[in-house]
GROMACS .gro file of C-alpha atoms in nm:
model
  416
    1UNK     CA    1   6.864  -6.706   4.719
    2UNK     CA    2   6.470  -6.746   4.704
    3UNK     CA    3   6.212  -6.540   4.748
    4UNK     CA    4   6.055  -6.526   5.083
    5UNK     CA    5   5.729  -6.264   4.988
    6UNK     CA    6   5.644  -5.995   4.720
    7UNK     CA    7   5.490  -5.659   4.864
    8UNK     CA    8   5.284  -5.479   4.613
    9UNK     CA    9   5.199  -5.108   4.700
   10UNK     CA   10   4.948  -4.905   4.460
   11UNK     CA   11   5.074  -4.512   4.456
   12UNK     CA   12   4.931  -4.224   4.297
   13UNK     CA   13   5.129  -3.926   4.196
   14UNK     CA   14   5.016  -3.594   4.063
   15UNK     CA   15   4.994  -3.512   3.717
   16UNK     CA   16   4.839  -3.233   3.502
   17UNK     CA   17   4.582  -3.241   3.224
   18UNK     CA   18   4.819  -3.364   2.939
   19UNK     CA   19   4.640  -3.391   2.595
   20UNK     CA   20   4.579  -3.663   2.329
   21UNK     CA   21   4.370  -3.722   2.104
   22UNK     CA   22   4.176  -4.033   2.301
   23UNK     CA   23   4.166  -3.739   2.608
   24UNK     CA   24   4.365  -3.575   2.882
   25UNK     CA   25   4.571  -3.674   3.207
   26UNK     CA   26   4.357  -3.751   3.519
   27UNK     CA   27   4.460  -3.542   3.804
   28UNK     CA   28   4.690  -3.825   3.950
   29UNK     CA   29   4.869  -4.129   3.764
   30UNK     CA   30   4.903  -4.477   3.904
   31UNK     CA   31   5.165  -4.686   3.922
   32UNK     CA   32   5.230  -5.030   4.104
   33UNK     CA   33   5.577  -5.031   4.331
   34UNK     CA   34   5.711  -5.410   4.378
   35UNK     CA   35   5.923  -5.539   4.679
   36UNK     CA   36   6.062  -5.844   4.617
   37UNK     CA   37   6.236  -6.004   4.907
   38UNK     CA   38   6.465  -6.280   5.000
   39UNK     CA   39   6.592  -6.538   5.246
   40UNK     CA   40   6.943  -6.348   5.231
   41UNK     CA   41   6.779  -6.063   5.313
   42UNK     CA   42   6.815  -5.850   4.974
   43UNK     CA   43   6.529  -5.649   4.840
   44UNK     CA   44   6.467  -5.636   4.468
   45UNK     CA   45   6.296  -5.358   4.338
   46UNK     CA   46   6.020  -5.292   4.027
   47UNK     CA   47   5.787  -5.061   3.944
   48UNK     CA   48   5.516  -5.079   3.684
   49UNK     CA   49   5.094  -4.965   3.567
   50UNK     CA   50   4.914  -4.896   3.898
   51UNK     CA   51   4.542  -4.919   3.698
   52UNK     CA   52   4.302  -5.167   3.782
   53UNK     CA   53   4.398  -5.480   3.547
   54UNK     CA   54   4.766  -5.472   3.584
   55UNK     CA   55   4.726  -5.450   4.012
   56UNK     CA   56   4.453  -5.724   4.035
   57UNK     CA   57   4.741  -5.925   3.805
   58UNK     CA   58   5.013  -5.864   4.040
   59UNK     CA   59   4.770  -5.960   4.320
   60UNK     CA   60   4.641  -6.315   4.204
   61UNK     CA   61   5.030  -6.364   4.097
   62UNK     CA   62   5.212  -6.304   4.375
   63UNK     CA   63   5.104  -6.594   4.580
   64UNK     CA   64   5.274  -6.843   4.341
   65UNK     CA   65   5.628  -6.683   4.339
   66UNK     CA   66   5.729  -6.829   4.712
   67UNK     CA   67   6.049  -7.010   4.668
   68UNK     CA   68   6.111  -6.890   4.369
   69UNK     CA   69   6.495  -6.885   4.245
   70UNK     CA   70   6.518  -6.522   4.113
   71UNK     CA   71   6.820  -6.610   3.863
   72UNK     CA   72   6.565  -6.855   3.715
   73UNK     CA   73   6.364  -6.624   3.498
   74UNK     CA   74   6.201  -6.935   3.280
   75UNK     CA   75   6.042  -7.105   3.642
   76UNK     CA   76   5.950  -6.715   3.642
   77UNK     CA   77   5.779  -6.750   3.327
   78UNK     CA   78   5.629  -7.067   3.416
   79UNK     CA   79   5.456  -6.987   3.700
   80UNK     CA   80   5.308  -6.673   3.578
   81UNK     CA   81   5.123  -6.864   3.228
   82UNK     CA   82   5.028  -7.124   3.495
   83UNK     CA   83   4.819  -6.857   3.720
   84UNK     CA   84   4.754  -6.562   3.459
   85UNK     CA   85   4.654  -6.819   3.128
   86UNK     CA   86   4.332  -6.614   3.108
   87UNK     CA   87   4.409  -6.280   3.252
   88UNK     CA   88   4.362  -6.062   2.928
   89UNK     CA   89   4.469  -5.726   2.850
   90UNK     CA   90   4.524  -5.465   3.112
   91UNK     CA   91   4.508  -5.138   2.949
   92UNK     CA   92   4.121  -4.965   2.967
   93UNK     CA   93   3.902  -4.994   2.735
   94UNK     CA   94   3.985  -4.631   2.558
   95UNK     CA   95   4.325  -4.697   2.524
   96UNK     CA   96   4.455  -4.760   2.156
   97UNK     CA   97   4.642  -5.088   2.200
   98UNK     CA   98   4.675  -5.358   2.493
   99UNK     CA   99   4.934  -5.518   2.644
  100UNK     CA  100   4.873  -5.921   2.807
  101UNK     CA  101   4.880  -5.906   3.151
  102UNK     CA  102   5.139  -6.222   3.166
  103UNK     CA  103   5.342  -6.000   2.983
  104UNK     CA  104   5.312  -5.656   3.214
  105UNK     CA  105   5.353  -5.903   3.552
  106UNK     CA  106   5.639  -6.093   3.384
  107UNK     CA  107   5.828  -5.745   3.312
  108UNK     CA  108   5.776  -5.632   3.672
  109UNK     CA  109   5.871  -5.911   3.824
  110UNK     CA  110   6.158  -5.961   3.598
  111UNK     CA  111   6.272  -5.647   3.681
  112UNK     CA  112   6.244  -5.737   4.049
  113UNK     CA  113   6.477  -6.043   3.972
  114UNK     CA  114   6.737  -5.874   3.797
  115UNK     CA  115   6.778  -5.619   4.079
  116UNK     CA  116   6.838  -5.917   4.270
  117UNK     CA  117   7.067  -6.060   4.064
  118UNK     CA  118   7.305  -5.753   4.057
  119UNK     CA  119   7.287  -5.678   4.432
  120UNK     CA  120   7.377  -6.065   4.493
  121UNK     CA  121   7.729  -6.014   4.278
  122UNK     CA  122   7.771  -5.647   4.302
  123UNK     CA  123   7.693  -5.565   3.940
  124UNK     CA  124   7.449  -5.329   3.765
  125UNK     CA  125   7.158  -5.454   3.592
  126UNK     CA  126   7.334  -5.375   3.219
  127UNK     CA  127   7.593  -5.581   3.275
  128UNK     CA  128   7.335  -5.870   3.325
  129UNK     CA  129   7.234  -5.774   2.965
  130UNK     CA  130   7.531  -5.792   2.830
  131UNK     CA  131   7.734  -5.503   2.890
  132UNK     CA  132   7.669  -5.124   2.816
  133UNK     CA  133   7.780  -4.981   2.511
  134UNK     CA  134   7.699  -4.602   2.707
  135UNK     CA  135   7.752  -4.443   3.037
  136UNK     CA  136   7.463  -4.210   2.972
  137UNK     CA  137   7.134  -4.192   2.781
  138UNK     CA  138   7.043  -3.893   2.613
  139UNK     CA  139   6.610  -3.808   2.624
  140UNK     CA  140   6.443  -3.584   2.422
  141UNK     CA  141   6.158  -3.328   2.541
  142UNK     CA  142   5.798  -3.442   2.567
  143UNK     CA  143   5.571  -3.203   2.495
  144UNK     CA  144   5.202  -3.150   2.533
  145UNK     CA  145   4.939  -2.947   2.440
  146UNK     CA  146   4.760  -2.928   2.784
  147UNK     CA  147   4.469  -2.763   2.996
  148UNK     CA  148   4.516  -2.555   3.299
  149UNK     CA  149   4.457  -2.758   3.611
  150UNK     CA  150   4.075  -2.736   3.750
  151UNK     CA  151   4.160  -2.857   4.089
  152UNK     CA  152   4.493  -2.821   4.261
  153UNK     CA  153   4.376  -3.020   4.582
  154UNK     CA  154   4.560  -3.359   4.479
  155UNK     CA  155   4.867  -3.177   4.357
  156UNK     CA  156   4.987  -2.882   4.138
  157UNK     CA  157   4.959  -2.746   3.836
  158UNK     CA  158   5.307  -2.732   3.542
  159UNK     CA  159   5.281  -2.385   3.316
  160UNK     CA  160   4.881  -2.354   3.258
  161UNK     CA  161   4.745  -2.372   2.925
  162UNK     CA  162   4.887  -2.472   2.638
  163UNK     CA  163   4.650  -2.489   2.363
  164UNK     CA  164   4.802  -2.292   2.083
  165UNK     CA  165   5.118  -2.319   1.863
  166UNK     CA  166   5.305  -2.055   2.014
  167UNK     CA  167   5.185  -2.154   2.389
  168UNK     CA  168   5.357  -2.513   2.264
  169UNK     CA  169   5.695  -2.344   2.153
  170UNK     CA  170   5.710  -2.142   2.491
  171UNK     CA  171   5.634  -2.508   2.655
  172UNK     CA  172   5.974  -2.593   2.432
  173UNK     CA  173   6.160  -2.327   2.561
  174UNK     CA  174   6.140  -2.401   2.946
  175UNK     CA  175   6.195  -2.815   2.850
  176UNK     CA  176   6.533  -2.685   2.716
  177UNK     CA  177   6.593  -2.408   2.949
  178UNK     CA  178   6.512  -2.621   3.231
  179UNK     CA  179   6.641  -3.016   3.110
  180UNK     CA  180   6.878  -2.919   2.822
  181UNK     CA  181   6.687  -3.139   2.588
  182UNK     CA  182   6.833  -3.148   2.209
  183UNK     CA  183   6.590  -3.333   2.069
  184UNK     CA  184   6.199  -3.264   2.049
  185UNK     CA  185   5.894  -3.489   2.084
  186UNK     CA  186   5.499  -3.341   2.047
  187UNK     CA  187   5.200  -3.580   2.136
  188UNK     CA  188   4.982  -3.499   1.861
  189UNK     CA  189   4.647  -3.535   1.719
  190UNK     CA  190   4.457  -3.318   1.966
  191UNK     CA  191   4.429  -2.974   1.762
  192UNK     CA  192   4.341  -2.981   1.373
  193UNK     CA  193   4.605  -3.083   1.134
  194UNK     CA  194   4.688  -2.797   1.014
  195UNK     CA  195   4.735  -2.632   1.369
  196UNK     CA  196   4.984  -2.922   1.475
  197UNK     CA  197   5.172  -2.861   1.100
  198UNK     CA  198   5.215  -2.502   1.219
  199UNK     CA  199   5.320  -2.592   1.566
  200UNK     CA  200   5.628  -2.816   1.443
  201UNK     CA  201   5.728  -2.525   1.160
  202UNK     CA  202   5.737  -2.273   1.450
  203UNK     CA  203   5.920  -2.500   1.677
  204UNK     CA  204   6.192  -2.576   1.409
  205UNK     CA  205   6.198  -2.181   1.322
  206UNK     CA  206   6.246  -2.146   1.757
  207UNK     CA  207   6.462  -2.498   1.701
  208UNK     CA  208   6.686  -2.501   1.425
  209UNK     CA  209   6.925  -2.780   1.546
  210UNK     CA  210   6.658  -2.993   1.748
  211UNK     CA  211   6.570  -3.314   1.610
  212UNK     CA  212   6.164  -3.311   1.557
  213UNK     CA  213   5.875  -3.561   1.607
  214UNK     CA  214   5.538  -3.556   1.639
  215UNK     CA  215   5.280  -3.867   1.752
  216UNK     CA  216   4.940  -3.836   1.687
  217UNK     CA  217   4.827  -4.142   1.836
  218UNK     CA  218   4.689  -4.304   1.541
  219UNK     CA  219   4.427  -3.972   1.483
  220UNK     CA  220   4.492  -3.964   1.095
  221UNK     CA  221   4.372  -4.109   0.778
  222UNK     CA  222   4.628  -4.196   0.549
  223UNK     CA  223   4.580  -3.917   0.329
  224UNK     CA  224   4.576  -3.689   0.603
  225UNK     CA  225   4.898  -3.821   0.674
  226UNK     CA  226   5.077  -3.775   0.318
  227UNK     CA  227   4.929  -3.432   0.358
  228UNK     CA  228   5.123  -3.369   0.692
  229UNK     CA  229   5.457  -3.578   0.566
  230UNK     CA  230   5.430  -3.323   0.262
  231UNK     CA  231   5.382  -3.009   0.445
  232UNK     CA  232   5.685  -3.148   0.702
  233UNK     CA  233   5.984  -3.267   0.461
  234UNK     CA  234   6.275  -3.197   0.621
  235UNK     CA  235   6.128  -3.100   0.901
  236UNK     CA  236   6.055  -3.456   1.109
  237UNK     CA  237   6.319  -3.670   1.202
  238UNK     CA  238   6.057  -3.949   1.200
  239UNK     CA  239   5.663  -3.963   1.226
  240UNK     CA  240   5.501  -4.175   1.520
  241UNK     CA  241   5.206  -4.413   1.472
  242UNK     CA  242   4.970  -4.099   1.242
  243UNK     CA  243   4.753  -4.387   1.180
  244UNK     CA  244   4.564  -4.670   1.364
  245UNK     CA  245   4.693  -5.016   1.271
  246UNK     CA  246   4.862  -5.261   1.081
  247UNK     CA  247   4.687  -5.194   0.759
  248UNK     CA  248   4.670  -4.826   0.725
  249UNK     CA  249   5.075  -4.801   0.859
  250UNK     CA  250   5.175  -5.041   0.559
  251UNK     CA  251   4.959  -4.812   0.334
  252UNK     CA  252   5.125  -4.539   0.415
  253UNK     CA  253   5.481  -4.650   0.464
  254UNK     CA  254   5.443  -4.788   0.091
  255UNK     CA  255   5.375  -4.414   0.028
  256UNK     CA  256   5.637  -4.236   0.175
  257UNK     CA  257   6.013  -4.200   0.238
  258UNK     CA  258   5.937  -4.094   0.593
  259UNK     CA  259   6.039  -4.324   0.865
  260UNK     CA  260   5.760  -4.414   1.070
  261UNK     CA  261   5.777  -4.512   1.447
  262UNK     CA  262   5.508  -4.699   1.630
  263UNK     CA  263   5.466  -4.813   2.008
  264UNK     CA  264   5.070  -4.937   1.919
  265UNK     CA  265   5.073  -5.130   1.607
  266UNK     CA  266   5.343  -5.367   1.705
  267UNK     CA  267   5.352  -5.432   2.108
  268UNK     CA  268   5.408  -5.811   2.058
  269UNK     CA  269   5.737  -5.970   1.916
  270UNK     CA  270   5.521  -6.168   1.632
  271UNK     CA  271   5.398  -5.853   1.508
  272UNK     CA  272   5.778  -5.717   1.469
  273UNK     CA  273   5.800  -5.969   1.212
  274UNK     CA  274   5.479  -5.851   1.024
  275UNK     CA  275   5.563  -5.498   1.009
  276UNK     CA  276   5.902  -5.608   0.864
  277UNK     CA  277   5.741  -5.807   0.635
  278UNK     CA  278   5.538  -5.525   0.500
  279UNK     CA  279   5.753  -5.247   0.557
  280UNK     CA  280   5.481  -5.097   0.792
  281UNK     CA  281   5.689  -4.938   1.032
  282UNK     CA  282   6.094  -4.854   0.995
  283UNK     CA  283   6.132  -4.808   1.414
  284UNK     CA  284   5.975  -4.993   1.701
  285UNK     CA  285   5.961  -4.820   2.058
  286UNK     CA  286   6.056  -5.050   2.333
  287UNK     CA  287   5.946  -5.040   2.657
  288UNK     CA  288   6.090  -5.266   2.985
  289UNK     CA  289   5.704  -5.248   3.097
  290UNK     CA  290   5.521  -5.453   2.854
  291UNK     CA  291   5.798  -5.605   2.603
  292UNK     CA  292   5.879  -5.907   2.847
  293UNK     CA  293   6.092  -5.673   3.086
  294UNK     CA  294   6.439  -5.605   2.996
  295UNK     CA  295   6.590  -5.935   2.874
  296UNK     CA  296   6.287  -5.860   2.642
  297UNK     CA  297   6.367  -5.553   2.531
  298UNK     CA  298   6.683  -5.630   2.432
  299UNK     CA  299   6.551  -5.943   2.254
  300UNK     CA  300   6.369  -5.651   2.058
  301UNK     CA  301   6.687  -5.458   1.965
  302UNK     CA  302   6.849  -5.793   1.795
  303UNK     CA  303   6.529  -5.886   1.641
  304UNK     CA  304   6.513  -5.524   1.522
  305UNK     CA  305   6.890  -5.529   1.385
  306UNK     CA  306   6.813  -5.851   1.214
  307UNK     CA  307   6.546  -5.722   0.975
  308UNK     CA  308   6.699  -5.407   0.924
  309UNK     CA  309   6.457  -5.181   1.151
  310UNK     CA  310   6.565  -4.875   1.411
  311UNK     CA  311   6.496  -4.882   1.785
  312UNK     CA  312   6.356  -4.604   1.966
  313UNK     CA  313   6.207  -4.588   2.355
  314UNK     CA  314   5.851  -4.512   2.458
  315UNK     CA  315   5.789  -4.421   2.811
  316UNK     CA  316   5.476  -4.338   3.005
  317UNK     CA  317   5.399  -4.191   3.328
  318UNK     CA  318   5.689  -4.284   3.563
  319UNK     CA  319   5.898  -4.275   3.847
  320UNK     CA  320   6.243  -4.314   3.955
  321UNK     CA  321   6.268  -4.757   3.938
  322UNK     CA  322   6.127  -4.776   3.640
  323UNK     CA  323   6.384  -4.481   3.528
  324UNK     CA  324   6.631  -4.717   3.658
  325UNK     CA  325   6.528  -4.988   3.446
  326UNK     CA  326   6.475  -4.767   3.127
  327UNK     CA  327   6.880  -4.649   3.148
  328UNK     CA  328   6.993  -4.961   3.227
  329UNK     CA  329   6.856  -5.094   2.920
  330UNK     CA  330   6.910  -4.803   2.686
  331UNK     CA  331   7.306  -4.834   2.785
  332UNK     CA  332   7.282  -5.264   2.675
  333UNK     CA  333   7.087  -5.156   2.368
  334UNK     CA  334   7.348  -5.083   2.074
  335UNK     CA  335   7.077  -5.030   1.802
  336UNK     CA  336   6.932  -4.730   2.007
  337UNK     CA  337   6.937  -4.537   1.732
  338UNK     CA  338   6.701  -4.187   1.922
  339UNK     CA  339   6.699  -3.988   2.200
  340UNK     CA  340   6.452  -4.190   2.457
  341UNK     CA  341   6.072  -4.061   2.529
  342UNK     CA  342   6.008  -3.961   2.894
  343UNK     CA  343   5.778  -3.836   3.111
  344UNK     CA  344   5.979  -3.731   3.436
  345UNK     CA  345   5.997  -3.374   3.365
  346UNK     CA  346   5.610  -3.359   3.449
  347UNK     CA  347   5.606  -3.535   3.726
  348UNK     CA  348   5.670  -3.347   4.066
  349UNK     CA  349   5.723  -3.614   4.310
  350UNK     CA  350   5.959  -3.951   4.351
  351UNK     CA  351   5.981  -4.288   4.579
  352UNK     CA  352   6.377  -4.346   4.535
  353UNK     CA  353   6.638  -4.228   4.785
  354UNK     CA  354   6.755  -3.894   4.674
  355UNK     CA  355   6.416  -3.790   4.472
  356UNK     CA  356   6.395  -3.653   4.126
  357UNK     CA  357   6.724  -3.684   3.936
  358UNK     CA  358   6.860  -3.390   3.748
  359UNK     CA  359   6.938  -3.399   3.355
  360UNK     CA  360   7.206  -3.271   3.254
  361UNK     CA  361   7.220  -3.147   2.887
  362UNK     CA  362   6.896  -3.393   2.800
  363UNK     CA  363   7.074  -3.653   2.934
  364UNK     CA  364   7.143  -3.905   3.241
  365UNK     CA  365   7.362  -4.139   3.336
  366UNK     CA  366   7.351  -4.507   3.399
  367UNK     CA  367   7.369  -4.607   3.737
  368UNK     CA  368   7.684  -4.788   3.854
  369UNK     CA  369   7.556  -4.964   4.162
  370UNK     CA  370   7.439  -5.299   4.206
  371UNK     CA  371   7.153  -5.408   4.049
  372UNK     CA  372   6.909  -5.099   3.923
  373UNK     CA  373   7.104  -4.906   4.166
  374UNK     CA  374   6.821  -4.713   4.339
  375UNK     CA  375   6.701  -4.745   4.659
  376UNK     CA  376   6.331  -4.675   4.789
  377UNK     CA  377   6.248  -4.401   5.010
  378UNK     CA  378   5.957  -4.562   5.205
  379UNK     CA  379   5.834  -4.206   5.340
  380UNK     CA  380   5.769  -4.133   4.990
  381UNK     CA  381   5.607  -4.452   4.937
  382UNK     CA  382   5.345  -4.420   5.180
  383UNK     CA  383   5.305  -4.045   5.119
  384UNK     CA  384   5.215  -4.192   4.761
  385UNK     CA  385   5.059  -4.486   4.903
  386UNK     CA  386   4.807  -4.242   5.129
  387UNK     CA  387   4.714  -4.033   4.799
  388UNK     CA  388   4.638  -4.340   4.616
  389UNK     CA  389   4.392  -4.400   4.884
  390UNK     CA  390   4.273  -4.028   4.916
  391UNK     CA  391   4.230  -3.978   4.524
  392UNK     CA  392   3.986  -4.292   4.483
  393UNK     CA  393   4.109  -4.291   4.118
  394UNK     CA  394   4.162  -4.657   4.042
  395UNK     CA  395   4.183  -4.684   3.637
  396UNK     CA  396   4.262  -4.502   3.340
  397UNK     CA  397   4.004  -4.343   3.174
  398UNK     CA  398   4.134  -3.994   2.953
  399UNK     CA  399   3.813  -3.980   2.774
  400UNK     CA  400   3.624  -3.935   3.049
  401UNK     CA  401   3.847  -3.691   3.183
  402UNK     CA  402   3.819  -3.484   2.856
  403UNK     CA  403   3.465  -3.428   2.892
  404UNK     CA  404   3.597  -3.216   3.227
  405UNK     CA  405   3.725  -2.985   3.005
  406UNK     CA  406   3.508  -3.010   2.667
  407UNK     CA  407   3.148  -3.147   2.771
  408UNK     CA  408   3.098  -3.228   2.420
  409UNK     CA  409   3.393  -3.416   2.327
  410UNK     CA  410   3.342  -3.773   2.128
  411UNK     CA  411   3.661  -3.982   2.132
  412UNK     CA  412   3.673  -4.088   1.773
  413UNK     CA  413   4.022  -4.250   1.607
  414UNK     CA  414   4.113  -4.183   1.350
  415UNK     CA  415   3.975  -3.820   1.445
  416UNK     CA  416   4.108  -3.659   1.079
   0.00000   0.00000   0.00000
């Protein structure tokens, strides 16, 4: 089996003004959808960032991966240093940490491959990563403080405002109502301190049972963080990235009982070993888009399990492959020691045959099928594919968005 050509297709999908403390949602997301096809005919399928850096990536590698053996993910590897060996970062320039381009095309592709792989011998992608150790993957709730949609021409609006702590537990109530989450996640640092402290005492008062985090995004000091952590004992089941790097997280970890999780101070595998060397950060979010695909995340886990630290999974904007990917590697993950982040329930639209999958008591199941066992709807594609075009939104940029909503906002982190 080699590969005969690589289609890349930019899509935007809908979203609403989601809040954090850099800015807000842009009134569509972007993600990249990834064809990979074959001499024998068989299709692989990936799905990654659709912004500017990460599509001109795909774009200059793609060229170089005719002939290409997709079992051979090294020759993978090769070829991408070889053509991306100065490509950078591909995150925009008010995001909070980066991710190497080589690292975001390798993971895409990757996960191309190992679709491949399992469609050529009939098995699912977890078995390729040796073996599950679940059947299905329980998620917890993301929630949001949020702004009411300005304009609904490029798609529609989810519940209004939510700007206030009891707007937030309402937001709570239709998560569970509608997804049957059991665990709790709030993206943080957009409302004072002491507003988000009284936001995740009401929503254990609405929650008793509900495991509780919150993620500011890096938008506190350490002291304002010990403040929080003091106000919240027994209240978090662990505290995501409150401050901005390295330093400050080792600070306060040396502080503090409170486990702290981070997807932005460690993103690359040498930096794993730092924080475990300092006792930075307890947990590490992993992430089949930018940790060197799946094979990589589960490098993670063991890495993880050998120095004694937790595994959790970040997730950003997505759609149905890359929720393929995500459950196939929570299932080969046996450290996965939370309820996985996720987006889905805010997004209104899908590319896969079948469209938006259901949960079922916060959870899903692993697919069963050969390789990611999904299958694009191409309609939906180029429905996506034509709003992509339409929007004219080709990058990132929450800050700017903000100032949509609050002319005078100054993105400033830490912000408290």
């Amino acid at each position: 089996m080699r590969v005969t050509n690589v289609r890349v297709t930019p899509v935007a999908v809908p979203d609403v003004p989601l809040a954090n403390t850099k800015g807000v949602h842009q009134s569509v997301f972007l993600r990249s959808v990834i064809e990979m096809e074959t001499d024998i005919g068989l299709v692989g399928l990936g799905e990654t960032y659709g912004a500017a850096r990460t599509l001109a990536a795909l774009r200059r590698a793609v060229p170089r991966l005719d002939g290409l053996d997709p079992w051979n993910l090294r020759d993978l590897r090769r070829r991408l240093e070889a053509v991306l060996p100065d490509a950078g970062g591909v995150n925009a320039p008010t995001a909070l940490a980066d991710h190497k381009a080589v690292d975001v095309v390798y993971s895409a592709l990757e996960m191309a491959c190992l679709d491949l792989q399992g469609k050529q011998i009939g098995r699912p992608v977890h078995d390729l990563l040796g073996g599950a150790v679940r059947d299905r993957v329980s998620f917890g709730g993301y929630l949001f403080f949020k702004f009411a949609k300005q304009d609904l021409t490029l798609g529609p609006d989810i519940l209004g405002e939510v700007m206030t702590p009891d707007a937030l537990v309402d937001e709570a109530r239709w998560m569970v109502a509608d997804h049957g989450f059991r665990s709790l996640k709030l993206k943080g640092g957009v409302l004072e301190p002491d507003l988000e402290i009284e936001t995740m005492l009401k929503l254990r008062e609405a929650f008793p049972d509900h495991p509780l985090r919150i993620d500011p995004m890096g938008a506190w000091t350490v002291p304002t963080a010990l403040r929080v952590i003091d106000r919240l004992s027994g209240v978090l089941e662990y505290l995501e990235d409150p401050c901005r790097g390295m330093d400050a997280m080792a600070e306060l970890s040396a502080q503090t009982d409170m486990p702290l999780a981070t997807n932005l101070v460690v993103v690359e595998f040498e930096e794993v070993i730092e924080a475990a060397r300092r006792d930075a950060v307890q947990i590490v979010l992993s992430d089949p888009h930018y940790w060197r695909g799946p094979t990589g995340c589960i490098h993670l886990g063991e890495i993880c399990r050998a120095s004694g630290m937790k595994v959790a999974m970040h997730s950003n904007s997505h759609l149905g492959v890359s929720l393929a990917a995500m459950l196939h590697v929570a299932a080969a993950t046996p450290n996965l020691n939370y309820d996985c982040d996720t987006h889905y329930p805010w997004t209104t639209r899908d590319i896969v045959v079948g469209g938006q999958r259901a949960f079922e008591g916060g959870a899903l199941s692993v697919p069963s099928g050969p390789g990611l066992g999904v299958e694009l709807d191409h309609d939906a594609v180029a429905d996506l594919h034509a709003l992509y075009n339409r929007a004219m939104v080709a990058d990132r940029d929450d800050t700017n968005e903000m100032l949509k909503y609050l002319p005078d906002f100054v993105r400033k982190v830490p912000r408290w």
